[in-house]
Coordinates of C-alpha atoms in Angstrom, one line a residue:
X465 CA 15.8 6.0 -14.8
X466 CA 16.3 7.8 -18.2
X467 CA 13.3 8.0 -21.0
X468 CA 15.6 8.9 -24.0
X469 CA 14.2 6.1 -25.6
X470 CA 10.6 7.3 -25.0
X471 CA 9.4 10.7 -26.7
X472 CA 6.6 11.4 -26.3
X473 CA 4.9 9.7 -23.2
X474 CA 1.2 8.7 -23.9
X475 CA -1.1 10.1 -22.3
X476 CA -4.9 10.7 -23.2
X477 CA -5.9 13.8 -21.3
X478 CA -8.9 14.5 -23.4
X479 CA -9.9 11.2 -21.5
X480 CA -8.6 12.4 -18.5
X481 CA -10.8 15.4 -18.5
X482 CA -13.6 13.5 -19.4
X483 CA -13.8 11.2 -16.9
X484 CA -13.8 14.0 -14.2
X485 CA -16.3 15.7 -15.8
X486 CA -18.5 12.7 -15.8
X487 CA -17.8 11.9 -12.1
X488 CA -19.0 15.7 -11.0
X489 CA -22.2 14.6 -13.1
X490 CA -22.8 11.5 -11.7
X491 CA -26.2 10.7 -9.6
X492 CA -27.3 7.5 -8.1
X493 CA -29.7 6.7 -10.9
X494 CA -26.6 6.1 -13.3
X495 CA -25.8 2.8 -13.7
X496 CA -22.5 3.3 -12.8
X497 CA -20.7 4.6 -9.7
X498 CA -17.5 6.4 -8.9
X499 CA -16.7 3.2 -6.6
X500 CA -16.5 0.8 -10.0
X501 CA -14.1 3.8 -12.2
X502 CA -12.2 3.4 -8.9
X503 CA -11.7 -0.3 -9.1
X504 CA -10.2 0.5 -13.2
X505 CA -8.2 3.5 -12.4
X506 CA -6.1 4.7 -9.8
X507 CA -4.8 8.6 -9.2
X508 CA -1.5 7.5 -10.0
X509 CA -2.7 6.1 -13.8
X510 CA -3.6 9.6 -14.5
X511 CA -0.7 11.5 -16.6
X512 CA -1.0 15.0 -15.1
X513 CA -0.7 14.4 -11.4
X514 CA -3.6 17.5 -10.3
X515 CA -5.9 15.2 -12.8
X516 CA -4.9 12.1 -10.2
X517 CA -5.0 14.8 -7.3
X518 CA -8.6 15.3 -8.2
X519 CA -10.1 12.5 -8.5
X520 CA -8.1 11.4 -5.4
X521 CA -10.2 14.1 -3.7
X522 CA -13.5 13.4 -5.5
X523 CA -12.9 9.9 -4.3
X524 CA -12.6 10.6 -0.7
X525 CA -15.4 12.4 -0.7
X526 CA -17.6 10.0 -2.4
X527 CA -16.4 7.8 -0.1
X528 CA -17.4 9.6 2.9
X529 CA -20.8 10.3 1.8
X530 CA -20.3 13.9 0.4
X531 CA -21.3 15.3 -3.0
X532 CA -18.8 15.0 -5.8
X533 CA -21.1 17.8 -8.4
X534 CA -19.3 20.4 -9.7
X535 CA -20.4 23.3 -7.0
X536 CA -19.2 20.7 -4.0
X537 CA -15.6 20.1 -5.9
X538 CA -15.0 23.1 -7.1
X539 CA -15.8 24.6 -3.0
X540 CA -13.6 21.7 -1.9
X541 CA -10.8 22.4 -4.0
X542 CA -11.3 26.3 -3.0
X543 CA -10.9 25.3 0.8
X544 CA -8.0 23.0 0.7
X545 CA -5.5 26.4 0.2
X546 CA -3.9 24.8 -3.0
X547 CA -6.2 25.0 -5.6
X548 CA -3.3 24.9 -7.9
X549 CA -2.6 21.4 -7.1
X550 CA -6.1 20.4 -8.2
X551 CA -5.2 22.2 -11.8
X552 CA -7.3 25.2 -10.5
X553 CA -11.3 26.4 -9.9
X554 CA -11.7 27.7 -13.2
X555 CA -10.1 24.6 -14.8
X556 CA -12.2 22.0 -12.1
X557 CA -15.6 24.3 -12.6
X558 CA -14.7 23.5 -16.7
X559 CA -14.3 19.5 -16.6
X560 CA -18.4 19.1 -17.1
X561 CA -18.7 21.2 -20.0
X562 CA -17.2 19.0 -22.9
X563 CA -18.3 15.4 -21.0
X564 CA -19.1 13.3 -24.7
X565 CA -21.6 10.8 -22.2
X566 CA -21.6 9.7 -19.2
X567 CA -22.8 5.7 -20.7
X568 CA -18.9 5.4 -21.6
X569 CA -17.3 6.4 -18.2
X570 CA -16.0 3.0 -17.6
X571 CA -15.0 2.7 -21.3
X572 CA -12.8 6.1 -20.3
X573 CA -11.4 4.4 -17.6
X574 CA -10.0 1.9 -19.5
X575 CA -8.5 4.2 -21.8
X576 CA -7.0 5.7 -19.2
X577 CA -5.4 2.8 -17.2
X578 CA -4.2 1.2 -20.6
X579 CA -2.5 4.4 -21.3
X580 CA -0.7 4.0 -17.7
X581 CA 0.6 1.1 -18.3
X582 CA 1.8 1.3 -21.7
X583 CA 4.3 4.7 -20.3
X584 CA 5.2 2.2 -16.8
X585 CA 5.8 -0.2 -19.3
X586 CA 8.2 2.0 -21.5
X587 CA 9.6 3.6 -18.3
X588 CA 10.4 0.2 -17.7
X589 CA 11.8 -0.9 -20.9
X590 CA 13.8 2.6 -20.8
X591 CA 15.7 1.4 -17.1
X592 CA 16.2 -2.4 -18.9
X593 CA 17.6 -0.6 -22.1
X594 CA 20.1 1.0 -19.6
X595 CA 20.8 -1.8 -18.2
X596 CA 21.9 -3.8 -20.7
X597 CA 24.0 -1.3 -21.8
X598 CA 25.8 -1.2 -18.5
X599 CA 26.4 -4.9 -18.8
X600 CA 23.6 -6.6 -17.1
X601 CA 23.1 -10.0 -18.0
X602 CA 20.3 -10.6 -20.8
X603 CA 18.6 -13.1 -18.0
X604 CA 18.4 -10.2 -15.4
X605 CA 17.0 -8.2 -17.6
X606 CA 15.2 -10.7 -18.8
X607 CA 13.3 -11.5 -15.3
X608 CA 13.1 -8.0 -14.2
X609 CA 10.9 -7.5 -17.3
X610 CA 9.0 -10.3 -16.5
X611 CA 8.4 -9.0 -12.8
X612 CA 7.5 -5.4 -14.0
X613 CA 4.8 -7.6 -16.5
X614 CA 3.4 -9.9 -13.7
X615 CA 3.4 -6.8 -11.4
X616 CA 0.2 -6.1 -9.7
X617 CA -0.8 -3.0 -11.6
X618 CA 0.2 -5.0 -15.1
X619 CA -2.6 -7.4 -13.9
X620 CA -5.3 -5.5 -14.0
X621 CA -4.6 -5.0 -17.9
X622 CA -6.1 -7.6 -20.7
X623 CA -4.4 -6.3 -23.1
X624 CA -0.9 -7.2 -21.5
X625 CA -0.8 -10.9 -21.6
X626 CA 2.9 -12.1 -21.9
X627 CA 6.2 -10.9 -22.7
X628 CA 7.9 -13.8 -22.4
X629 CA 7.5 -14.6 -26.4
X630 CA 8.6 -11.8 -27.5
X631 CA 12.3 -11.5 -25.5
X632 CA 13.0 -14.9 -26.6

């Protein structure tokens, strides 16, 4: 798949940050939970993969009961013999120091998972442009567009609602 016809990918990584730093803040008084930015982002909707990595790893351990605060991460990442893949103990031991608030985690998430779709959705268009100039048939393209819209991961999106009007 080529991206000539995409730039510059969005991404948001300010938000990125953000949201890691609020999850090493979190405690159960918030009235939010790692479990419910989980259920609006994957690892794989984060644009630099060790920020996916990360909260991939925060997640797990959330999951299994263990602390997610900036010490237990930062130790975690230390003890996995790759820190590098995590963007790094100095960078992870950072994420809490610029957090805006922690109210708006969920709002982040959004912001986040939008952004994710929008660059699957120009990856997309990118492969379809290629397509077409290849020779595939406007219909193909046409319903391959449709199936990368109605897709899953496109579902959990609002702000995606249908595409249909505008290849017409």
């Amino acid at each position: 798949m080529t991206l000539r016809l995409v730039k510059n990918q969005p991404a948001s990584l300010a938000t990125e940050r953000a949201v890691l730093g609020v999850m090493m803040l979190w405690n159960a008084d918030d009235a939010w939970s790692p479990s419910e930015i989980a259920d609006v982002i994957t690892p794989e909707d984060f644009y630099r993969e060790s920020h996916g990595k990360l909260f991939e790893l925060m997640l797990q351990r959330y999951e299994r009961g263990e602390p997610i605060d900036m010490m237990s991460t930062v130790e975690a990442v230390h003890l996995s013999g790759n820190p590098d893949r995590y963007g790094g103990c100095s960078f992870v031991s950072s994420l809490s120091d610029s957090v805006p608030s922690t109210v708006n985690v969920i709002s982040y998430a959004v912001v986040i998972r939008d952004t994710a779709i929008k660059r699957r959705l120009l990856a997309k268009l990118a492969e379809q442009h290629d397509a077409l100039q290849r020779g595939v048939s406007v219909s193909e393209v046409r319903a391959e567009l449709e199936a990368t819209i109605t897709s899953p991961g496109m579902e959990r999106a609002k702000a995606v609602e249908h595409i249909g009007s505008v290849l017409q």
